Coordinates of C-alpha atoms in Angstrom, one line a residue:
X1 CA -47.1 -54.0 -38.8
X2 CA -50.0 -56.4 -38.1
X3 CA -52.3 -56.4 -35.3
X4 CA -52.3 -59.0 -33.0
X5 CA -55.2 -61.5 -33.0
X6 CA -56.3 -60.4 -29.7
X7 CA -56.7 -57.2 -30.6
X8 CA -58.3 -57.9 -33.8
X9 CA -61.2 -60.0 -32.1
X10 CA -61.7 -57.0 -29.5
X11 CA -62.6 -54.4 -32.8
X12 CA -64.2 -57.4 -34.5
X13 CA -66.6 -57.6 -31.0
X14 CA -66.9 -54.1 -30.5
X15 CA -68.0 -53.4 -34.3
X16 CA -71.0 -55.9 -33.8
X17 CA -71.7 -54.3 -30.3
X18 CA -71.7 -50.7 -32.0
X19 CA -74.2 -52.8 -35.0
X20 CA -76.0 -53.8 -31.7
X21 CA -76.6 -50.6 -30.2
X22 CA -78.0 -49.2 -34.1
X23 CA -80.5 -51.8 -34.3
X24 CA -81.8 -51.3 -31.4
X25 CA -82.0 -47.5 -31.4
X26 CA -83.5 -48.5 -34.9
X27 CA -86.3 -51.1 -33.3
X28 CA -87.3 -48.0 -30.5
X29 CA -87.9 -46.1 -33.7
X30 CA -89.5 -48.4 -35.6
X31 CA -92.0 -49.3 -32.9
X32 CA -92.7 -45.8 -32.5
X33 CA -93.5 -45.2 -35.9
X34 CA -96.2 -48.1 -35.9
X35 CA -97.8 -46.9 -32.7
X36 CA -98.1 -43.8 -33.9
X37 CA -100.0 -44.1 -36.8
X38 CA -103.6 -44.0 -37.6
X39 CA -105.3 -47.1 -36.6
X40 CA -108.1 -48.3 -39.3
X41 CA -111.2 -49.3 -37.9
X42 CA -114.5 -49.1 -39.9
X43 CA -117.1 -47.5 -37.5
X44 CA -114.7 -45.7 -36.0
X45 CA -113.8 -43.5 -39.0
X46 CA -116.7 -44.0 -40.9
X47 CA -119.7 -44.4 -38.3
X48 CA -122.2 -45.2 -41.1
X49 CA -126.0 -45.9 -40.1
X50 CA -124.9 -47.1 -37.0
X51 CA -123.5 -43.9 -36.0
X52 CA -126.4 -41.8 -37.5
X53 CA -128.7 -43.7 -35.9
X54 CA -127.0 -43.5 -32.0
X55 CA -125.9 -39.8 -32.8
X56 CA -124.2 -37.8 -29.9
X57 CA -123.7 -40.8 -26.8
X58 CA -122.5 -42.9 -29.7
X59 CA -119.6 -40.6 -30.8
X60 CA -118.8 -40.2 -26.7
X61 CA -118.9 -44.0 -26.4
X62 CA -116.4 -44.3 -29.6
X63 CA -114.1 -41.7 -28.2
X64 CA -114.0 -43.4 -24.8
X65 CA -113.3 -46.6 -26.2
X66 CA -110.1 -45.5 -28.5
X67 CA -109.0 -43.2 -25.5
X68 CA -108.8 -46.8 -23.3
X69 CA -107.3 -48.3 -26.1
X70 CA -104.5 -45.9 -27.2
X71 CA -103.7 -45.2 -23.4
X72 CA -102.8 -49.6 -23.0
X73 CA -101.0 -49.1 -26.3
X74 CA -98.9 -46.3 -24.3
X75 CA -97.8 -48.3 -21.3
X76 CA -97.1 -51.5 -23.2
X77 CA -94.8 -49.3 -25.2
X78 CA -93.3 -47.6 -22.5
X79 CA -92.4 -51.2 -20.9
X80 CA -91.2 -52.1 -24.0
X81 CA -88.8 -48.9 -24.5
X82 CA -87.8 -49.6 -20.6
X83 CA -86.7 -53.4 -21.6
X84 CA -84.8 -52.0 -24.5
X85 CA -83.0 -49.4 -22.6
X86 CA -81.7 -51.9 -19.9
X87 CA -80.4 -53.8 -22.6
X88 CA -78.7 -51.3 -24.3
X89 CA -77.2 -50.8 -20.7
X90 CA -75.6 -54.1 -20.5
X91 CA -74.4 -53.8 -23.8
X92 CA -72.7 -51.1 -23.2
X93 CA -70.8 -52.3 -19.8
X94 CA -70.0 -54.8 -22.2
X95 CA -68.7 -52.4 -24.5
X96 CA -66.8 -51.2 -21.6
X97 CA -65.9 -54.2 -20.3
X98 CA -63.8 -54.8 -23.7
X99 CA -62.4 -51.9 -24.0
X100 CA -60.7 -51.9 -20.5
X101 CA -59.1 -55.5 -21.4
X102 CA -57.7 -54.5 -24.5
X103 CA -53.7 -55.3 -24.3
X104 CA -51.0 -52.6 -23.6
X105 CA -49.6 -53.3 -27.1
X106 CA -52.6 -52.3 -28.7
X107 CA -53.1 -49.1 -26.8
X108 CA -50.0 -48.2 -27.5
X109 CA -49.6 -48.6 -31.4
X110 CA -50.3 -45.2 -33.3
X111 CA -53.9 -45.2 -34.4
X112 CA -55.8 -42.0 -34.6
X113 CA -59.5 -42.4 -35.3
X114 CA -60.0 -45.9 -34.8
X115 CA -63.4 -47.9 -34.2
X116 CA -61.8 -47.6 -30.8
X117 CA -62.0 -44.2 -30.0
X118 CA -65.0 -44.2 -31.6
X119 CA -66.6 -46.5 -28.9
X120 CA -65.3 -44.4 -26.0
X121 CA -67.0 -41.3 -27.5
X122 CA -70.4 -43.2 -27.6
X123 CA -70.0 -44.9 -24.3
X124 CA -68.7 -41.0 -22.7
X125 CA -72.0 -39.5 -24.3
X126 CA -74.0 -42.1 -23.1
X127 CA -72.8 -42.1 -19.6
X128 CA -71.4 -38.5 -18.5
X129 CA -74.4 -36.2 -19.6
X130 CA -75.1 -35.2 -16.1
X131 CA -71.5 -34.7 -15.0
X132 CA -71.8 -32.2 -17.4
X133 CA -74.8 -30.5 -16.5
X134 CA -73.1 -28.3 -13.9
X135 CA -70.3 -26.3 -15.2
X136 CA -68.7 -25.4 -11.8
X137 CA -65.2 -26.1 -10.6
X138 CA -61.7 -25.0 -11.9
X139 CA -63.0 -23.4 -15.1
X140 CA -59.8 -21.8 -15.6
X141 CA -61.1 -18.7 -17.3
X142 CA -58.8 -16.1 -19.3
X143 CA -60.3 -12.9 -18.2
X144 CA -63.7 -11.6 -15.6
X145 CA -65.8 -11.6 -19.0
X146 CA -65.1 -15.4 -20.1
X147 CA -67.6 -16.5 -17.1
X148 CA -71.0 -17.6 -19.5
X149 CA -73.5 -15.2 -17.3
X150 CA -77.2 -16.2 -16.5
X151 CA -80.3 -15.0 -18.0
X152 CA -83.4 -14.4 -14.9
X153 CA -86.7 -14.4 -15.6
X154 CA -89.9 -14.5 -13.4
X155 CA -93.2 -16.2 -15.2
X156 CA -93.8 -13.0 -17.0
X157 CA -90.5 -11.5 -17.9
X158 CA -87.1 -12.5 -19.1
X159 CA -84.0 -9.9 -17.6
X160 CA -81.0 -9.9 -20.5
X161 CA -77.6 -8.8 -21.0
X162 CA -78.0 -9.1 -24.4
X163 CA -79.7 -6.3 -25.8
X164 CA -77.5 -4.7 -29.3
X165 CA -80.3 -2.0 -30.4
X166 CA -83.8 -3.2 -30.6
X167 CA -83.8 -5.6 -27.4
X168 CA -84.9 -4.1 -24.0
X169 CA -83.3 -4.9 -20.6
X170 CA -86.7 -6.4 -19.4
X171 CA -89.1 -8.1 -22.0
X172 CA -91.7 -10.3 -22.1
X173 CA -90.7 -14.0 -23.5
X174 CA -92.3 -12.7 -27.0
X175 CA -90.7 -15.8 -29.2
X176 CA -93.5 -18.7 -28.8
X177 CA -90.4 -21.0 -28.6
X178 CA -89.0 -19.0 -25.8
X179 CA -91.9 -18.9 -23.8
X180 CA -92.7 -22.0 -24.6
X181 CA -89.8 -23.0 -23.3
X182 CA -89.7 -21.2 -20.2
X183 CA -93.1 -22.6 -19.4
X184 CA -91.9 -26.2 -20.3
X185 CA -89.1 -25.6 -17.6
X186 CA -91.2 -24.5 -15.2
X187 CA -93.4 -27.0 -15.5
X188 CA -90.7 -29.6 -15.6
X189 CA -89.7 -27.9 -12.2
X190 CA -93.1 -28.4 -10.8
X191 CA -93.4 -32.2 -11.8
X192 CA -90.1 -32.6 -9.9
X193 CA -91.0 -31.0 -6.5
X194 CA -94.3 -32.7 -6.7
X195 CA -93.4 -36.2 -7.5
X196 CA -90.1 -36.6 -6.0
X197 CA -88.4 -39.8 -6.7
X198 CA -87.8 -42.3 -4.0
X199 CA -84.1 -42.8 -4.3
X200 CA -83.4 -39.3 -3.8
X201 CA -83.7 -39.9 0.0
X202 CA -84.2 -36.1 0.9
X203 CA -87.7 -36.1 0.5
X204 CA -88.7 -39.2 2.1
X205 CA -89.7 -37.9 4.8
X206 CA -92.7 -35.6 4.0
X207 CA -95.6 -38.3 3.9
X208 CA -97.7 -38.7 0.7
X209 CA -100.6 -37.2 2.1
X210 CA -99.4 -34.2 4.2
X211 CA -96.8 -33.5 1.1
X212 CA -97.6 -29.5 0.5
X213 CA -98.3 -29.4 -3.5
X214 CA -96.5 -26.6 -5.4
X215 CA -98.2 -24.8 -8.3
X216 CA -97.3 -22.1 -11.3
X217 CA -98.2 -19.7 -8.7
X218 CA -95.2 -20.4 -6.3
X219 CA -93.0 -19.6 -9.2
X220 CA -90.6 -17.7 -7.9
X221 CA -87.9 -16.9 -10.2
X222 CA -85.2 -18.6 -12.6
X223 CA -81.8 -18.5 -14.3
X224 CA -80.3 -20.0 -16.9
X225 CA -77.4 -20.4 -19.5
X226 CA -76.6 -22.3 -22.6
X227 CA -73.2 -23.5 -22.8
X228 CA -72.3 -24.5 -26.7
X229 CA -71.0 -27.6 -26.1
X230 CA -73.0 -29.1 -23.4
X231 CA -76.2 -27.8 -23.1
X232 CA -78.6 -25.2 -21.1
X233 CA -78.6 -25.3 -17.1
X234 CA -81.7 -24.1 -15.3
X235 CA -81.5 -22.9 -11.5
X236 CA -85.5 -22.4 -10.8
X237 CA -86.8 -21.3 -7.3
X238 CA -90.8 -21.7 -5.8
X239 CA -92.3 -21.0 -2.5
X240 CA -95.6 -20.9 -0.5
X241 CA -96.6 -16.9 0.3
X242 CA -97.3 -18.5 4.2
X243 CA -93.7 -20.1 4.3
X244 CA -90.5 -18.9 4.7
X245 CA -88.9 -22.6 3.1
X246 CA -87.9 -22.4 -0.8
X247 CA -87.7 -24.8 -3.4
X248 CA -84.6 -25.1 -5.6
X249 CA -84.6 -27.0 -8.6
X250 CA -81.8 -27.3 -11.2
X251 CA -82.5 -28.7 -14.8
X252 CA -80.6 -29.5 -17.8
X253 CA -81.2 -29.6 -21.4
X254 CA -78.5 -31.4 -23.4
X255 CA -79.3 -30.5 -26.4
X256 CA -82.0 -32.6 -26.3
X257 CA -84.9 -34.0 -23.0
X258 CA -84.6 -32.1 -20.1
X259 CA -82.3 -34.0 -17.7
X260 CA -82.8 -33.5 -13.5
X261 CA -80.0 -32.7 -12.2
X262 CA -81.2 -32.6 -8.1
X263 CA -83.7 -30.9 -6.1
X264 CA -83.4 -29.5 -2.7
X265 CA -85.3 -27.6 0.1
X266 CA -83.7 -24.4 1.3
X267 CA -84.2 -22.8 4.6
X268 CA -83.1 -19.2 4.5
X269 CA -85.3 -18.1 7.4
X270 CA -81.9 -17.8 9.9
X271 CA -79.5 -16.8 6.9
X272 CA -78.4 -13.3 8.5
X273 CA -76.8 -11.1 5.6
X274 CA -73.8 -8.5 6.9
X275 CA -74.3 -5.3 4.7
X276 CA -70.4 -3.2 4.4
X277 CA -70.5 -0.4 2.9
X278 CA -67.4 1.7 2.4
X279 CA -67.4 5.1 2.5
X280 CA -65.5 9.0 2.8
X281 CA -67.7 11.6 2.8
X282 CA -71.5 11.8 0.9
X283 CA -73.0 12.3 3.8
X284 CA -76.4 13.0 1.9
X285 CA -76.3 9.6 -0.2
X286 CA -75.8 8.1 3.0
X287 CA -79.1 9.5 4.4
X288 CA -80.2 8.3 1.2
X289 CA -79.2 5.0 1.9
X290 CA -79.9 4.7 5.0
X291 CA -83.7 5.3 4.2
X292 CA -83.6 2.3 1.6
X293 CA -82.1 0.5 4.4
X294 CA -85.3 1.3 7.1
X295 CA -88.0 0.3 4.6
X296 CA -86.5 -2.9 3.4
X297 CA -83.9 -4.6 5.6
X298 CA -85.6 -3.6 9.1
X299 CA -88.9 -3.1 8.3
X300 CA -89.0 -6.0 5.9
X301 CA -86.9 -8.2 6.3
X302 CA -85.3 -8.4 9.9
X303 CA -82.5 -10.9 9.4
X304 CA -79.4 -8.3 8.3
X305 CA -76.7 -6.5 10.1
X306 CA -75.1 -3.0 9.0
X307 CA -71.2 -2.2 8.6
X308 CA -70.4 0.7 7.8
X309 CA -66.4 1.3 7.5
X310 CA -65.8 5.6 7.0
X311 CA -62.5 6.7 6.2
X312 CA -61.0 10.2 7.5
X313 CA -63.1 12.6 10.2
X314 CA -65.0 14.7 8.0
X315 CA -68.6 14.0 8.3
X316 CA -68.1 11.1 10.7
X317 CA -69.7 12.7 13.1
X318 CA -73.1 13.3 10.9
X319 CA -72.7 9.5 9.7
X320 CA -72.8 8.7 13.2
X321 CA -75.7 10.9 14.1
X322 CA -77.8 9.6 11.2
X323 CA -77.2 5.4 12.1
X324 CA -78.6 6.5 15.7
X325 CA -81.2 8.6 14.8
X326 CA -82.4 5.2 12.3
X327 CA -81.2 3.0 15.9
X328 CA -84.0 5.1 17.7
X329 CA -86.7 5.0 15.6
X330 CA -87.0 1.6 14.7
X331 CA -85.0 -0.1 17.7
X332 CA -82.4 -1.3 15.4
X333 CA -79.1 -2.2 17.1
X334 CA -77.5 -5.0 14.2
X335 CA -75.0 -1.9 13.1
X336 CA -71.5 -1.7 13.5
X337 CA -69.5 1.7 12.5
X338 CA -65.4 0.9 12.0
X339 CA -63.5 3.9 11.7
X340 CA -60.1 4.6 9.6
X341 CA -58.4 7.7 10.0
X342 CA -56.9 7.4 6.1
X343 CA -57.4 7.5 2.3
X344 CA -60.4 5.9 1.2
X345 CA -59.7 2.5 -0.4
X346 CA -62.4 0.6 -1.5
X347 CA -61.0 -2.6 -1.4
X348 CA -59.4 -1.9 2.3
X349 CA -62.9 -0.7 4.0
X350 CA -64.7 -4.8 2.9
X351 CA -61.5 -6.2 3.9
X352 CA -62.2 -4.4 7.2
X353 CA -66.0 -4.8 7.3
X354 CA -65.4 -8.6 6.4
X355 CA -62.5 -9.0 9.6
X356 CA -64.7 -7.0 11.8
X357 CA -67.5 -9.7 12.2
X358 CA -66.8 -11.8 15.3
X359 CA -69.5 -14.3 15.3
X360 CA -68.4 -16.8 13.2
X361 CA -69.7 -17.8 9.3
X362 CA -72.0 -15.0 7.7
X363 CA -72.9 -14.3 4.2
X364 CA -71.6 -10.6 2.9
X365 CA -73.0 -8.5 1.2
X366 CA -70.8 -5.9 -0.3
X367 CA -72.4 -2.9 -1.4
X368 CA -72.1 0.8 -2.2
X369 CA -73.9 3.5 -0.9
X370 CA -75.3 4.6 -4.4
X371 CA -77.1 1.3 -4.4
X372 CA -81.0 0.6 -4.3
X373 CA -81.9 -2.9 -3.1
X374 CA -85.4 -4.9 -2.4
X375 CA -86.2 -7.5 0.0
X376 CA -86.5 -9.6 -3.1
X377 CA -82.9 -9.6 -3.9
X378 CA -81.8 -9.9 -0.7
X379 CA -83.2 -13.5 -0.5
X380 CA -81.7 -14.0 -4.1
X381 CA -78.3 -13.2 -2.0
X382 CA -79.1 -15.7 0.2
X383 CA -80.1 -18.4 -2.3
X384 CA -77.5 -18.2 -4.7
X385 CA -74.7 -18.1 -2.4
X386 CA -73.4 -21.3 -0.6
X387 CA -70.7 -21.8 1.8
X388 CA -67.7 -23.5 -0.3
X389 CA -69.4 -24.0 -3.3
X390 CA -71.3 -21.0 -4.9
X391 CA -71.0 -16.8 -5.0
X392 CA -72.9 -14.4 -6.4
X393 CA -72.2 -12.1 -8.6
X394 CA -75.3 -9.5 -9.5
X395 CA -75.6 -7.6 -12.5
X396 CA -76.8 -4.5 -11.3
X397 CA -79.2 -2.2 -13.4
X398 CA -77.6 1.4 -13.5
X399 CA -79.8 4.5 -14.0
X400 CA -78.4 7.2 -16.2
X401 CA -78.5 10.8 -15.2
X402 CA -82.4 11.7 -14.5
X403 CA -81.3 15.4 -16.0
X404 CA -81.0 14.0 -19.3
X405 CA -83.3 11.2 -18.9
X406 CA -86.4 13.5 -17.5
X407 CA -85.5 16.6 -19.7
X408 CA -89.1 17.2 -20.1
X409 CA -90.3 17.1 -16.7
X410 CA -89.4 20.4 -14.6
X411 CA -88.2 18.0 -12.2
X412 CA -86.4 14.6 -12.3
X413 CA -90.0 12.5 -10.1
X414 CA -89.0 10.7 -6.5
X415 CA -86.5 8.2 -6.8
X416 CA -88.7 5.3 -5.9
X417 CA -90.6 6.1 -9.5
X418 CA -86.7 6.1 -11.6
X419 CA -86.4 2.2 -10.7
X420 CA -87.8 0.7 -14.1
X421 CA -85.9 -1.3 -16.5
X422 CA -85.9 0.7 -19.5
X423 CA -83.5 1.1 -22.3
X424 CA -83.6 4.8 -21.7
X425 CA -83.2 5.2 -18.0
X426 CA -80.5 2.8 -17.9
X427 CA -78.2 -0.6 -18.5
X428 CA -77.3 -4.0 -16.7
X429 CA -73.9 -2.8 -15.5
X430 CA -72.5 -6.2 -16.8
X431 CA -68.8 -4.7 -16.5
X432 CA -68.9 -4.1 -12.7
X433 CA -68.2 -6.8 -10.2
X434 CA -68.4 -4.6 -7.3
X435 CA -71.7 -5.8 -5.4
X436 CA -71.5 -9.2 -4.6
X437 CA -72.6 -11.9 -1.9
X438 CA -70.4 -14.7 -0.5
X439 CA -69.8 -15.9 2.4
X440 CA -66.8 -15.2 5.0
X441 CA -65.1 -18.1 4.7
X442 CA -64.7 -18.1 1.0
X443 CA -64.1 -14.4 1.5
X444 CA -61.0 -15.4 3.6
X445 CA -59.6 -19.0 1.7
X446 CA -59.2 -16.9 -1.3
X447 CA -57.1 -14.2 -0.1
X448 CA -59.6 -11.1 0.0
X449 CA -59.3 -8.1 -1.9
X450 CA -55.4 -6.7 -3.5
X451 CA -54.4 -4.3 -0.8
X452 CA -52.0 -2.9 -3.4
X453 CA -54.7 -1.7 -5.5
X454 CA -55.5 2.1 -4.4
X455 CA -58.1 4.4 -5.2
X456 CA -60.8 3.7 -8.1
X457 CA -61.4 0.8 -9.1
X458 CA -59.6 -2.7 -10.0
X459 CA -59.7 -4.3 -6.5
X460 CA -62.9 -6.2 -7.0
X461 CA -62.4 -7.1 -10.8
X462 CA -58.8 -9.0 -9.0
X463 CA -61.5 -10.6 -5.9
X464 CA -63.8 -12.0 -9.1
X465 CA -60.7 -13.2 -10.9
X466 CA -59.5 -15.5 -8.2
X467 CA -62.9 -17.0 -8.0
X468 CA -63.3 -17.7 -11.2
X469 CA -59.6 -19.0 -11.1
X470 CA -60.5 -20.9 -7.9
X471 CA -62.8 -23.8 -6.8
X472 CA -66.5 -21.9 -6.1
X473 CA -69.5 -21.7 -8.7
X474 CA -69.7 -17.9 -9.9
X475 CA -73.6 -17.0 -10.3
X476 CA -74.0 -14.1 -12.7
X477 CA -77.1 -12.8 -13.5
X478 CA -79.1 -9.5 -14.0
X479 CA -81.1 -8.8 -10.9
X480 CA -84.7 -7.0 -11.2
X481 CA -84.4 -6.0 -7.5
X482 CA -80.8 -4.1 -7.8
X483 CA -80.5 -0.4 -9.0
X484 CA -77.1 1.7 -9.2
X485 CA -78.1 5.2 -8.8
X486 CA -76.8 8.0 -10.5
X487 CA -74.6 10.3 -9.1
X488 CA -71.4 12.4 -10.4
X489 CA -68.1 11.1 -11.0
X490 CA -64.9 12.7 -10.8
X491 CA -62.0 10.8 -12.1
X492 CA -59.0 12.2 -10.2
X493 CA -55.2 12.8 -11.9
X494 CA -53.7 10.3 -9.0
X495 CA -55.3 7.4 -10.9
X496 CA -53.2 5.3 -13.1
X497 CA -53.6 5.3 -16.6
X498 CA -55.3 1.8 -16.7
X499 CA -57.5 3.2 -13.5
X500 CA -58.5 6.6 -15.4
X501 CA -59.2 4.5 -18.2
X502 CA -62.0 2.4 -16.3
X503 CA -63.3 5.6 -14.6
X504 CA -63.9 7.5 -17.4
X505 CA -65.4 4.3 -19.4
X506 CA -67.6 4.4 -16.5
X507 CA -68.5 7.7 -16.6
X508 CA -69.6 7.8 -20.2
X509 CA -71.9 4.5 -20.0
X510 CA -73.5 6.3 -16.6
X511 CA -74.5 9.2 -18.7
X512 CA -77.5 8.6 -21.0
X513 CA -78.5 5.7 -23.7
X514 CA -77.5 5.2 -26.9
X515 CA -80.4 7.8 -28.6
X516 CA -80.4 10.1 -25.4
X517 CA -76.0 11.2 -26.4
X518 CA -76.8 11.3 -29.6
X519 CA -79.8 13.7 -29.3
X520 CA -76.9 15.5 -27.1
X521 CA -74.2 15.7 -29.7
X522 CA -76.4 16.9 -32.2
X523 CA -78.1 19.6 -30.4
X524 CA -77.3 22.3 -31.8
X525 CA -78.7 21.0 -34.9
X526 CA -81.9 20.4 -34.2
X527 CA -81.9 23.8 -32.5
X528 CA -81.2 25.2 -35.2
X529 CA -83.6 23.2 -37.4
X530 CA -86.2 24.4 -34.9
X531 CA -85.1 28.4 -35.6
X532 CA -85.9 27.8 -39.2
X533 CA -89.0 26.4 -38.9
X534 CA -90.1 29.0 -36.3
X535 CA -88.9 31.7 -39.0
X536 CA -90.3 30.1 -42.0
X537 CA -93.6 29.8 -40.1
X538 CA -93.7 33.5 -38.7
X539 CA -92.6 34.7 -42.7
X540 CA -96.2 32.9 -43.5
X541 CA -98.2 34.0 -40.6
X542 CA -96.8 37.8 -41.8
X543 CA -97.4 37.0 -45.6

């Protein structure tokens, strides 16, 4: 079956636009090539008498003068390269243009890997980089672990999942081309903030000369991920030390330049974060909690409100005690203490906490009472949530059992002096999803938490699957300032077999690291490799 003429001049046309778009990328190259290389010129590489004879302001004078000349060779080829990318622009709506008039016919015969499809794939790369940049919406995951997480770094350290047997949980960037890269990203981020572009409106109104400059220094911290088949995304944050207003910055890297994707300020100085924590019992972690709670969220930083939802009567009374005794001391009154006279259920005491907050939208933190936090990440909760577009789901580091960890020590030392991320004192809890900030509202649309789930476990893996199932941006990341503190777990027979499953999985990765168990199953080995070298050196001593 022939092809009819139209259809036929429409390939012919877009085989010489695709010729087009070749040369031309070929010309840009070309022309980079010749400015590029050495230019000859007689005194300068060879300065003779002349140069002997004018000796050190000579040399200056020469430098100066190919500086000038080198910088006029850089603009004109920047205007050049400009000119030749708005051409390659209307060639291309052209090659658009074409495409869309092509007959019905000819869209409908059965060619697979024509010139035509090749021409859409060009014109899509060309044209949809940035819609690519942020992977957000309707990702329709499989499972809770098919979510790419984050990376975080600060300007000195880079915080992994990824850590097999030699890596550590916190490193420095060692790889020159990863910390060359971070550094180029923050850079990039800088040059952004700094020189903001006039059609992005949102920063036209801070004047040229009052605009506040930002520096390496206001770094404040960063994510980012690398998704195979688009790119790397970069979420960067700065600030002033004397302001409250932060800077975010989002970057990406398509496998090539980096791209901006938009820049924002964000005011989190009124963001007010509701703290629920269920609980039955533990009345001493509690008081535990509690004084993590004093130092950071009301002597620090002021803008959070307590729930505390406690299931049965037993040691309700002491819970109470301990939230006034705290309301007292520090003239703290943002606490609200719900009270359910049943089973614990996990899921059921956020659901509560969450319905029990009558003031309208509020971010939520929800938290456990064997959790550390800093003031640090409770702005991370606040800047990597977003009402209707973003939650965020921590990694929390958990410590292993300071028995085993601080064997040699008479005494496990203060808490305080156990939060360091070390590949012996513990691991980024990457399958827990049960500490996480979102706000109300998204809390709500989605359904909440599955009442039906009882006991340990389950309810919040079902709360992250319907986000990652739903419209929302999920934020994973490792977080320096959140610690899981150690703490025994009993796995009760009332669990159902894929519950006891997850509890005990939990249990063993609480324990100790990889060398600490191992040390532990072969104890009694090296105990007794110590009795024979105690023997064989007291048969000597005696000999």
């Amino acid at each position: 079956m022939r092809m009819p003429r139209r259809g036929l001049v429409i390939q012919a046309r877009t085989r010489w636009l695709l010729v087009g778009l070749a040369l031309l990328f070929s010309l840009v190259l070309l022309m980079y090539l010749l400015e590029c290389a050495p230019q000859t010129d007689g005194n300068g590489s060879l300065p003779g008498v002349v140069g002997e004879s004018m000796g050190k302001e000579y040399y200056q004078a020469l430098l100066q003068e190919q500086e000038e000349h080198y910088q006029n060779r850089a603009t004109s080829l920047k205007r050049q390269i400009a000119q030749l990318k708005q051409e390659l622009q209307e060639m291309s709506d052209k090659l658009k243009s074409l495409q869309e008039k092509k007959s019905p016919k000819v869209n409908g015969m059965n060619y697979q890997g024509t010139k035509e499809q090749t021409s859409n794939d060009l014109l899509e790369f060309l044209h949809s980089q940035i819609d690519k940049a942020e992977v957000s919406v309707g990702a329709k995951l499989p499972s809770e672990y098919g979510v790419i997480p984050f990376e975080s770094f600060t300007s000195m350290k880079v915080f992994q999942l990824e850590m097999g047997l030699t890596r550590h949980p916190e490193e420095k960037p060692v790889r020159k081309d990863k910390r060359d890269e971070l550094v180029e990203v923050i850079e990039a981020g800088l040059e952004v903030i700094n020189n903001p572009d006039e059609e992005d409106g949102q920063d036209e109104d801070d004047g040229v000369g009052d605009r506040q400059l930002y520096s390496e220094n206001d770094f404040l911290e960063g994510y980012y991920r690398t998704e195979r088949d688009k790119g790397t995304q970069y979420e960067l944050f700065y600030k002033k030390m004397d302001g409250m207003e932060y800077r975010h910055v989002t970057l990406f890297r398509p496998f090539g330049p980096l791209m901006k994707v938009k820049s924002e300020t964000v005011d989190i100085s009124r963001s007010i974060i509701n703290v629920i924590v269920p609980l039955a019992g533990r009345t001493e972690a509690f008081a535990q909690f509690m004084q993590n709670f004093r130092d950071v969220c009301i002597h620090q930083d002021k803008r959070v409100h307590l729930t505390v939802v406690y299931f049965g009567q037993d040691g309700l009374s002491e819970v109470k005690s301990i939230m006034e005794s705290v309301a007292r001391e520090t003239d703290f009154h943002n606490y609200t203490l719900v009270s359910l006279n049943e089973e614990f259920n996990r899921g059921r005491g956020l659901d509560m906490g969450a319905r029990a907050w009558e003031k309208g939208e509020v971010l939520m933190f929800f938290c456990d009472v064997d959790v550390y936090f800093t003031a640090e990440f409770l702005n991370s909760c606040r800047l990597n949530a977003e009402p209707g577009k973003k939650v965020f789901y921590p990694v929390v580091f958990s410590l292993y059992n300071p028995a085993i960890v601080y064997a040699n020590q008479d005494i496990p030392p203060p808490v305080e002096q156990q939060l360091v991320h070390k590949k012996d004192s513990g691991f980024w809890r990457d399958f827990g999803f049960g500490m996480t900030c979102q706000y109300r509202t998204d809390f709500l649309t989605v359904g909440g938490f599955d009442l039906e789930v009882k006991g340990w476990g389950g309810e919040d893996v079902h709360l992250y699957r319907k986000y990652l199932h739903g419209e929302l941006m999920v934020i994973r990341t490792p977080v320096p300032g959140l610690f899981h503190l150690w703490h025994e777990k009993h796995c009760a027979d009332e669990l159902t077999p894929e519950q006891y499953r997850m509890c005990i999985q939990s249990k063993a990765m609480n324990e100790a690291s990889h060398s600490h168990l191992g040390m532990l199953v072969f104890r009694d080995e090296i105990e007794a490799h110590l009795r024979k070298q105690a023997y064989r050196t007291n048969s000597e001593a005696v000999g």
